[in-house]
PDB file of C-alpha atoms in Angstrom:
ATOM      1  CA  MET R 208     119.982 -42.219 -49.841  1.00 85.00           C
ATOM      2  CA  ASP R 209     119.687 -45.790 -51.191  1.00 92.00           C
ATOM      3  CA  LYS R 210     119.093 -48.943 -49.181  1.00 93.00           C
ATOM      4  CA  GLN R 211     122.781 -50.152 -49.510  1.00 94.00           C
ATOM      5  CA  GLU R 212     123.890 -46.963 -48.016  1.00 96.00           C
ATOM      6  CA  ILE R 213     121.221 -47.189 -45.061  1.00 97.00           C
ATOM      7  CA  ILE R 214     122.383 -50.853 -44.337  1.00 97.00           C
ATOM      8  CA  GLU R 215     126.071 -49.760 -44.343  1.00 97.00           C
ATOM      9  CA  LYS R 216     125.315 -46.964 -41.784  1.00 97.00           C
ATOM     10  CA  LEU R 217     123.032 -49.235 -39.714  1.00 98.00           C
ATOM     11  CA  ARG R 218     126.026 -51.865 -39.868  1.00 97.00           C
ATOM     12  CA  SER R 219     128.444 -49.405 -38.209  1.00 97.00           C
ATOM     13  CA  ILE R 220     125.765 -48.214 -35.665  1.00 98.00           C
ATOM     14  CA  VAL R 221     124.863 -51.631 -34.412  1.00 98.00           C
ATOM     15  CA  LYS R 222     128.674 -52.942 -34.252  1.00 97.00           C
ATOM     16  CA  PRO R 223     129.440 -51.772 -30.756  1.00 97.00           C
ATOM     17  CA  TYR R 224     126.396 -53.348 -29.303  1.00 97.00           C
ATOM     18  CA  SER R 225     126.376 -56.473 -31.059  1.00 97.00           C
ATOM     19  CA  ASN R 226     127.342 -59.680 -29.089  1.00 96.00           C
ATOM     20  CA  ASN R 227     127.484 -62.162 -31.946  1.00 97.00           C
ATOM     21  CA  GLN R 228     130.177 -61.538 -34.340  1.00 97.00           C
ATOM     22  CA  ASN R 229     129.049 -64.276 -36.747  1.00 97.00           C
ATOM     23  CA  ALA R 230     125.557 -62.840 -36.964  1.00 97.00           C
ATOM     24  CA  PHE R 231     127.171 -59.326 -37.466  1.00 97.00           C
ATOM     25  CA  ASP R 232     129.470 -60.428 -40.121  1.00 97.00           C
ATOM     26  CA  ASN R 233     126.511 -61.990 -42.033  1.00 97.00           C
ATOM     27  CA  LEU R 234     124.192 -59.077 -41.479  1.00 97.00           C
ATOM     28  CA  THR R 235     121.210 -59.013 -43.867  1.00 96.00           C
ATOM     29  CA  GLU R 236     117.766 -57.262 -43.919  1.00 96.00           C
ATOM     30  CA  SER R 237     116.424 -60.287 -41.907  1.00 96.00           C
ATOM     31  CA  THR R 238     118.951 -59.871 -39.262  1.00 98.00           C
ATOM     32  CA  ASP R 239     117.154 -59.485 -35.818  1.00 98.00           C
ATOM     33  CA  PHE R 240     118.894 -57.123 -33.507  1.00 98.00           C
ATOM     34  CA  ILE R 241     118.010 -59.121 -30.380  1.00 95.00           C
ATOM     35  CA  SER R 242     117.777 -62.740 -31.251  1.00 93.00           C
ATOM     36  CA  ASP R 243     120.695 -62.647 -33.898  1.00 97.00           C
ATOM     37  CA  LEU R 244     122.905 -59.945 -32.775  1.00 98.00           C
ATOM     38  CA  GLN R 245     122.187 -60.532 -29.288  1.00 96.00           C
ATOM     39  CA  ILE R 246     121.997 -56.694 -28.559  1.00 97.00           C
ATOM     40  CA  ASN R 247     121.024 -56.242 -25.004  1.00 95.00           C
ATOM     41  CA  SER R 248     117.485 -54.702 -24.727  1.00 94.00           C
ATOM     42  CA  ALA R 249     118.699 -51.919 -22.818  1.00 95.00           C
ATOM     43  CA  ASN R 250     121.117 -50.913 -25.594  1.00 97.00           C
ATOM     44  CA  LEU R 251     118.289 -51.108 -28.167  1.00 97.00           C
ATOM     45  CA  VAL R 252     117.591 -47.599 -27.181  1.00 98.00           C
ATOM     46  CA  ASP R 253     121.020 -46.636 -27.890  1.00 98.00           C
ATOM     47  CA  VAL R 254     120.727 -48.112 -31.345  1.00 98.00           C
ATOM     48  CA  ILE R 255     117.606 -45.944 -31.762  1.00 98.00           C
ATOM     49  CA  LEU R 256     119.130 -42.795 -30.575  1.00 98.00           C
ATOM     50  CA  ASP R 257     122.359 -43.389 -32.733  1.00 98.00           C
ATOM     51  CA  ILE R 258     119.951 -43.753 -35.492  1.00 98.00           C
ATOM     52  CA  GLU R 259     118.190 -40.613 -34.774  1.00 98.00           C
ATOM     53  CA  GLU R 260     121.506 -38.818 -34.665  1.00 98.00           C
ATOM     54  CA  GLU R 261     123.226 -40.283 -37.832  1.00 98.00           C
ATOM     55  CA  PHE R 262     120.141 -39.819 -40.055  1.00 98.00           C
ATOM     56  CA  ASP R 263     118.737 -36.748 -38.356  1.00 97.00           C
ATOM     57  CA  ILE R 264     115.316 -37.962 -37.837  1.00 97.00           C
ATOM     58  CA  VAL R 265     113.025 -38.393 -34.865  1.00 97.00           C
ATOM     59  CA  ILE R 266     111.779 -41.982 -34.259  1.00 97.00           C
ATOM     60  CA  ASP R 267     108.421 -41.767 -32.553  1.00 96.00           C
ATOM     61  CA  ASN R 268     107.153 -44.369 -30.067  1.00 95.00           C
ATOM     62  CA  GLN R 269     104.944 -46.233 -32.531  1.00 96.00           C
ATOM     63  CA  SER R 270     107.854 -46.792 -34.792  1.00 97.00           C
ATOM     64  CA  MET R 271     110.172 -47.662 -32.056  1.00 97.00           C
ATOM     65  CA  GLU R 272     107.881 -50.456 -31.188  1.00 97.00           C
ATOM     66  CA  ARG R 273     108.752 -52.539 -34.385  1.00 96.00           C
ATOM     67  CA  MET R 274     112.452 -51.556 -34.416  1.00 96.00           C
ATOM     68  CA  LEU R 275     113.631 -55.177 -33.839  1.00 97.00           C
ATOM     69  CA  ASP R 276     115.321 -55.982 -37.067  1.00 98.00           C
ATOM     70  CA  VAL R 277     117.214 -54.609 -39.894  1.00 98.00           C
ATOM     71  CA  GLN R 278     114.431 -54.590 -42.333  1.00 97.00           C
ATOM     72  CA  SER R 279     112.035 -52.679 -40.053  1.00 98.00           C
ATOM     73  CA  ALA R 280     114.794 -50.221 -39.294  1.00 98.00           C
ATOM     74  CA  ILE R 281     115.280 -49.460 -42.991  1.00 98.00           C
ATOM     75  CA  GLU R 282     111.451 -48.973 -43.588  1.00 97.00           C
ATOM     76  CA  ILE R 283     111.299 -46.687 -40.598  1.00 98.00           C
ATOM     77  CA  ILE R 284     114.449 -44.722 -41.767  1.00 98.00           C
ATOM     78  CA  GLU R 285     113.108 -44.374 -45.399  1.00 97.00           C
ATOM     79  CA  LEU R 286     109.728 -43.246 -44.151  1.00 97.00           C
ATOM     80  CA  LYS R 287     111.188 -40.552 -41.703  1.00 97.00           C
ATOM     81  CA  LEU R 288     113.741 -39.484 -44.378  1.00 96.00           C
ATOM     82  CA  SER R 289     110.842 -39.027 -46.936  1.00 96.00           C
ATOM     83  CA  GLU R 290     108.851 -36.943 -44.496  1.00 93.00           C
ATOM     84  CA  LYS R 291     111.761 -34.340 -43.885  1.00 86.00           C
TER      85      LYS R 291
ATOM     86  CA  MET X 130     103.268 -67.505 -16.137  1.00 93.00           C
ATOM     87  CA  ILE X 131     106.354 -65.888 -14.948  1.00 96.00           C
ATOM     88  CA  GLY X 132     108.855 -63.376 -16.058  1.00 97.00           C
ATOM     89  CA  ASN X 133     112.174 -62.474 -14.555  1.00 98.00           C
ATOM     90  CA  ASP X 134     115.032 -60.015 -15.255  1.00 98.00           C
ATOM     91  CA  ILE X 135     118.529 -59.620 -13.795  1.00 98.00           C
ATOM     92  CA  VAL X 136     120.892 -56.718 -14.254  1.00 98.00           C
ATOM     93  CA  ASP X 137     124.534 -56.963 -13.409  1.00 98.00           C
ATOM     94  CA  LEU X 138     125.019 -53.566 -12.329  1.00 98.00           C
ATOM     95  CA  ALA X 139     128.860 -53.621 -13.089  1.00 97.00           C
ATOM     96  CA  LEU X 140     128.071 -54.410 -16.800  1.00 97.00           C
ATOM     97  CA  ALA X 141     125.204 -51.988 -16.990  1.00 97.00           C
ATOM     98  CA  GLN X 142     127.435 -49.289 -15.766  1.00 97.00           C
ATOM     99  CA  LYS X 143     129.839 -50.247 -18.508  1.00 96.00           C
ATOM    100  CA  ASP X 144     127.460 -50.770 -21.353  1.00 96.00           C
ATOM    101  CA  SER X 145     124.891 -47.924 -20.805  1.00 96.00           C
ATOM    102  CA  ASN X 146     125.103 -44.214 -20.285  1.00 97.00           C
ATOM    103  CA  TRP X 147     121.678 -43.600 -18.935  1.00 97.00           C
ATOM    104  CA  ARG X 148     122.362 -39.862 -18.773  1.00 97.00           C
ATOM    105  CA  ARG X 149     122.708 -39.678 -22.506  1.00 97.00           C
ATOM    106  CA  HIS X 150     120.366 -37.105 -24.033  1.00 96.00           C
ATOM    107  CA  GLY X 151     116.970 -38.841 -24.921  1.00 97.00           C
ATOM    108  CA  PHE X 152     117.778 -42.168 -23.053  1.00 97.00           C
ATOM    109  CA  LEU X 153     115.231 -41.727 -20.206  1.00 98.00           C
ATOM    110  CA  ASP X 154     112.611 -40.083 -22.528  1.00 98.00           C
ATOM    111  CA  LYS X 155     112.537 -43.243 -24.641  1.00 97.00           C
ATOM    112  CA  ILE X 156     112.083 -45.770 -21.888  1.00 97.00           C
ATOM    113  CA  PHE X 157     110.501 -44.129 -18.788  1.00 98.00           C
ATOM    114  CA  THR X 158     107.250 -42.095 -18.346  1.00 98.00           C
ATOM    115  CA  GLU X 159     107.377 -38.716 -16.653  1.00 98.00           C
ATOM    116  CA  LYS X 160     106.433 -40.071 -13.325  1.00 97.00           C
ATOM    117  CA  GLU X 161     109.311 -42.830 -13.556  1.00 98.00           C
ATOM    118  CA  GLN X 162     111.695 -40.108 -14.587  1.00 98.00           C
ATOM    119  CA  LEU X 163     110.791 -38.052 -11.654  1.00 97.00           C
ATOM    120  CA  LEU X 164     111.309 -41.010  -9.431  1.00 96.00           C
ATOM    121  CA  ILE X 165     114.861 -41.607 -10.987  1.00 97.00           C
ATOM    122  CA  LEU X 166     115.803 -37.931 -10.738  1.00 96.00           C
ATOM    123  CA  LYS X 167     114.718 -37.606  -7.258  1.00 97.00           C
ATOM    124  CA  SER X 168     116.248 -40.820  -5.976  1.00 96.00           C
ATOM    125  CA  GLU X 169     119.410 -40.811  -3.819  1.00 96.00           C
ATOM    126  CA  TYR X 170     121.017 -43.482  -6.269  1.00 95.00           C
ATOM    127  CA  PRO X 171     119.436 -42.590  -9.606  1.00 97.00           C
ATOM    128  CA  GLU X 172     121.390 -45.291 -11.512  1.00 97.00           C
ATOM    129  CA  THR X 173     119.990 -48.023  -9.160  1.00 96.00           C
ATOM    130  CA  MET X 174     116.575 -46.538  -9.779  1.00 96.00           C
ATOM    131  CA  VAL X 175     117.079 -46.667 -13.608  1.00 98.00           C
ATOM    132  CA  TRP X 176     117.839 -50.460 -13.355  1.00 98.00           C
ATOM    133  CA  ASN X 177     115.418 -51.182 -10.733  1.00 97.00           C
ATOM    134  CA  LEU X 178     112.620 -49.730 -13.003  1.00 98.00           C
ATOM    135  CA  TRP X 179     113.975 -51.313 -16.181  1.00 98.00           C
ATOM    136  CA  SER X 180     114.125 -54.817 -14.639  1.00 98.00           C
ATOM    137  CA  ARG X 181     110.602 -54.503 -13.652  1.00 98.00           C
ATOM    138  CA  LYS X 182     109.592 -53.536 -17.278  1.00 98.00           C
ATOM    139  CA  GLU X 183     111.620 -56.306 -18.711  1.00 98.00           C
ATOM    140  CA  ALA X 184     110.262 -59.219 -16.477  1.00 98.00           C
ATOM    141  CA  SER X 185     106.856 -57.847 -17.001  1.00 98.00           C
ATOM    142  CA  TYR X 186     107.335 -57.691 -20.928  1.00 98.00           C
ATOM    143  CA  LYS X 187     108.282 -61.466 -20.561  1.00 97.00           C
ATOM    144  CA  ILE X 188     104.857 -62.435 -19.433  1.00 97.00           C
ATOM    145  CA  TYR X 189     103.171 -59.995 -21.591  1.00 97.00           C
ATOM    146  CA  ASN X 190     105.027 -61.530 -24.827  1.00 95.00           C
ATOM    147  CA  ARG X 191     103.945 -64.917 -23.758  1.00 94.00           C
ATOM    148  CA  GLN X 192     100.397 -64.000 -23.179  1.00 94.00           C
ATOM    149  CA  THR X 193      99.797 -61.970 -26.342  1.00 94.00           C
ATOM    150  CA  GLN X 194     102.600 -63.405 -28.506  1.00 91.00           C
ATOM    151  CA  LYS X 195     103.259 -59.720 -29.403  1.00 91.00           C
ATOM    152  CA  ARG X 196     106.977 -58.939 -29.762  1.00 93.00           C
ATOM    153  CA  GLY X 197     107.896 -55.344 -29.743  1.00 97.00           C
ATOM    154  CA  TYR X 198     110.101 -52.580 -28.103  1.00 97.00           C
ATOM    155  CA  PHE X 199     107.663 -50.473 -25.976  1.00 98.00           C
ATOM    156  CA  PRO X 200     109.088 -49.942 -22.525  1.00 98.00           C
ATOM    157  CA  LEU X 201     107.038 -46.717 -22.244  1.00 97.00           C
ATOM    158  CA  GLN X 202     103.759 -48.613 -22.213  1.00 97.00           C
ATOM    159  CA  LEU X 203     104.890 -50.800 -19.253  1.00 98.00           C
ATOM    160  CA  GLU X 204     104.373 -48.376 -16.635  1.00 98.00           C
ATOM    161  CA  CYS X 205     105.891 -49.123 -13.023  1.00 98.00           C
ATOM    162  CA  PHE X 206     104.149 -48.379  -9.680  1.00 96.00           C
ATOM    163  CA  THR X 207     105.766 -49.045  -6.335  1.00 90.00           C
ATOM    164  CA  VAL X 208     103.432 -50.437  -3.735  1.00 87.00           C
ATOM    165  CA  ASP X 209     105.709 -51.378  -0.841  1.00 94.00           C
ATOM    166  CA  ILE X 210     109.397 -51.466   0.257  1.00 91.00           C
ATOM    167  CA  ILE X 211     110.390 -54.220   2.711  1.00 89.00           C
ATOM    168  CA  ASN X 212     114.117 -54.433   3.507  1.00 82.00           C
ATOM    169  CA  ASP X 213     115.708 -54.528   0.113  1.00 78.00           C
ATOM    170  CA  PHE X 214     112.862 -55.815  -1.716  1.00 91.00           C
ATOM    171  CA  TYR X 215     110.475 -53.502  -3.696  1.00 93.00           C
ATOM    172  CA  TYR X 216     107.030 -54.754  -4.440  1.00 96.00           C
ATOM    173  CA  GLY X 217     105.072 -53.336  -7.211  1.00 97.00           C
ATOM    174  CA  ASN X 218     102.847 -53.286 -10.190  1.00 97.00           C
ATOM    175  CA  VAL X 219     103.571 -52.898 -13.906  1.00 98.00           C
ATOM    176  CA  ILE X 220     100.584 -51.896 -15.894  1.00 98.00           C
ATOM    177  CA  ILE X 221     100.191 -52.144 -19.703  1.00 97.00           C
ATOM    178  CA  ASN X 222      96.722 -51.517 -21.325  1.00 93.00           C
ATOM    179  CA  GLU X 223      94.534 -53.212 -18.762  1.00 90.00           C
ATOM    180  CA  GLN X 224      96.822 -55.959 -17.719  1.00 96.00           C
ATOM    181  CA  ILE X 225      98.451 -55.654 -14.471  1.00 98.00           C
ATOM    182  CA  TYR X 226     101.547 -57.609 -13.248  1.00 98.00           C
ATOM    183  CA  PHE X 227     102.971 -57.932  -9.609  1.00 98.00           C
ATOM    184  CA  THR X 228     106.636 -57.482  -9.270  1.00 98.00           C
ATOM    185  CA  LYS X 229     109.208 -58.192  -6.651  1.00 97.00           C
ATOM    186  CA  THR X 230     112.526 -56.557  -7.085  1.00 97.00           C
ATOM    187  CA  GLU X 231     115.660 -57.531  -5.076  1.00 97.00           C
ATOM    188  CA  ILE X 232     118.349 -54.630  -4.910  1.00 95.00           C
ATOM    189  CA  THR X 233     121.838 -55.619  -3.887  1.00 95.00           C
ATOM    190  CA  SER X 234     125.204 -53.855  -4.634  1.00 95.00           C
ATOM    191  CA  GLN X 235     126.059 -56.197  -7.402  1.00 97.00           C
ATOM    192  CA  TYR X 236     122.815 -56.948  -9.167  1.00 97.00           C
ATOM    193  CA  ILE X 237     118.946 -55.922  -9.397  1.00 97.00           C
ATOM    194  CA  ASN X 238     116.609 -58.933  -9.975  1.00 98.00           C
ATOM    195  CA  THR X 239     112.945 -58.650 -10.598  1.00 98.00           C
ATOM    196  CA  ILE X 240     110.323 -61.508 -10.768  1.00 98.00           C
ATOM    197  CA  ALA X 241     107.011 -60.653 -12.341  1.00 98.00           C
ATOM    198  CA  VAL X 242     103.844 -62.819 -11.879  1.00 98.00           C
ATOM    199  CA  LEU X 243     100.042 -62.586 -12.663  1.00 97.00           C
ATOM    200  CA  LYS X 244      98.771 -62.979  -8.886  1.00 96.00           C
ATOM    201  CA  VAL X 245     100.533 -62.132  -5.676  1.00 95.00           C
ATOM    202  CA  SER X 246     100.042 -65.724  -4.203  1.00 96.00           C
ATOM    203  CA  ASP X 247     102.519 -66.948  -7.246  1.00 96.00           C
ATOM    204  CA  PHE X 248     105.432 -65.416  -5.338  1.00 95.00           C
ATOM    205  CA  ASP X 249     105.039 -68.375  -2.651  1.00 94.00           C
ATOM    206  CA  SER X 250     105.481 -70.809  -5.396  1.00 94.00           C
ATOM    207  CA  ILE X 251     108.508 -69.849  -7.372  1.00 95.00           C
ATOM    208  CA  GLN X 252     110.975 -72.544  -8.310  1.00 93.00           C
ATOM    209  CA  PHE X 253     114.667 -71.537  -9.051  1.00 95.00           C
ATOM    210  CA  LEU X 254     116.083 -73.978 -11.662  1.00 94.00           C
ATOM    211  CA  LYS X 255     119.904 -74.872 -11.941  1.00 90.00           C
ATOM    212  CA  SER X 256     121.586 -73.479 -14.945  1.00 82.00           C
ATOM    213  CA  ASN X 257     122.024 -76.910 -16.539  1.00 78.00           C
ATOM    214  CA  THR X 258     118.280 -77.729 -16.497  1.00 82.00           C
ATOM    215  CA  ALA X 259     117.076 -79.074 -19.863  1.00 85.00           C
ATOM    216  CA  ILE X 260     114.967 -76.308 -21.355  1.00 90.00           C
ATOM    217  CA  GLN X 261     113.084 -76.777 -24.497  1.00 91.00           C
ATOM    218  CA  LYS X 262     111.637 -74.064 -26.669  1.00 89.00           C
ATOM    219  CA  ASP X 263     108.320 -73.748 -28.353  1.00 86.00           C
ATOM    220  CA  ASN X 264     107.636 -70.961 -30.740  1.00 82.00           C
ATOM    221  CA  GLY X 265     110.927 -69.201 -29.268  1.00 81.00           C
ATOM    222  CA  LEU X 266     109.490 -69.534 -25.726  1.00 88.00           C
ATOM    223  CA  PRO X 267     111.194 -71.600 -23.227  1.00 92.00           C
ATOM    224  CA  PHE X 268     109.565 -74.628 -21.190  1.00 93.00           C
ATOM    225  CA  TYR X 269     110.797 -77.121 -18.721  1.00 92.00           C
ATOM    226  CA  ARG X 270     109.457 -80.564 -18.321  1.00 89.00           C
ATOM    227  CA  ASP X 271     108.870 -81.340 -14.600  1.00 84.00           C
ATOM    228  CA  PRO X 272     110.231 -84.851 -13.953  1.00 83.00           C
ATOM    229  CA  LYS X 273     107.763 -85.635 -11.341  1.00 85.00           C
ATOM    230  CA  ASN X 274     104.628 -85.468 -13.457  1.00 87.00           C
ATOM    231  CA  ALA X 275     106.067 -84.839 -17.001  1.00 86.00           C
ATOM    232  CA  VAL X 276     103.954 -81.442 -17.253  1.00 88.00           C
ATOM    233  CA  LEU X 277     105.436 -78.757 -19.393  1.00 90.00           C
ATOM    234  CA  LYS X 278     105.984 -75.504 -17.372  1.00 91.00           C
ATOM    235  CA  PRO X 279     106.729 -72.023 -18.845  1.00 93.00           C
ATOM    236  CA  VAL X 280     110.096 -70.825 -17.555  1.00 95.00           C
ATOM    237  CA  SER X 281     111.799 -67.471 -17.789  1.00 96.00           C
ATOM    238  CA  ILE X 282     115.513 -67.251 -18.145  1.00 95.00           C
ATOM    239  CA  SER X 283     117.561 -64.042 -17.579  1.00 95.00           C
ATOM    240  CA  HIS X 284     121.315 -63.702 -18.008  1.00 93.00           C
ATOM    241  CA  HIS X 285     123.379 -60.616 -17.745  1.00 95.00           C
ATOM    242  CA  GLY X 286     127.043 -60.525 -17.133  1.00 95.00           C
ATOM    243  CA  ARG X 287     128.018 -62.477 -14.221  1.00 97.00           C
ATOM    244  CA  PHE X 288     124.480 -63.567 -13.290  1.00 97.00           C
ATOM    245  CA  GLU X 289     121.952 -66.125 -14.449  1.00 95.00           C
ATOM    246  CA  GLN X 290     118.575 -66.929 -13.114  1.00 96.00           C
ATOM    247  CA  ILE X 291     115.982 -69.506 -14.373  1.00 96.00           C
ATOM    248  CA  VAL X 292     112.497 -69.573 -12.771  1.00 96.00           C
ATOM    249  CA  CYS X 293     109.140 -71.259 -13.055  1.00 94.00           C
ATOM    250  CA  ILE X 294     105.957 -71.647 -11.006  1.00 91.00           C
TER     251      ILE X 294
END
């Protein structure tokens, strides 16, 4: 799966939790889930669970710690996919 | 230093499904999950514990400049329940925070501090208070002595709270 595909999947995952339409429309690798998309921190766990389901991976606690922006999410997803 | 968190219970109910598979495991320790599952009002306990973790994280983030998503590492302990107030501790690594949590039918609100006596000197600021940010963290300039004080802001649904010491 290439990076663009991952970003597209991430885009549809974060959509229902995003509270900033402008930041969502302009989503890039540097987009921050909390400060840019204004995802409620209690919903960040839903983003993580949705990622696990969508990519069929398990995100351990250490990875979850840095799951705050699109770039880290991509790195973690790529790593977990490569370990499958 | 101070940290606060407010949860609008109606919005939380709409936005979060805490019964979702995996949800509790990612956020709460085994002991905390037991507290939730044994509680007469499990949903209230979910947001009670969550708001304590969030309020404490705000101080931790300020102290360490460490930003991250590690709710499991912030473990809640309840010390006393007086009327509708839960007094407790949140512990992360060697650091201990003191929390005071108010439970109402509409919201749950936690204030976290570094020492118990700080609970007596909490100031509640109006929503239009001029807040300045330094390195992403909010401060308020006290008009009496021009001292910059760290503030904590929480906004969720119908509720907003700004506090400082």
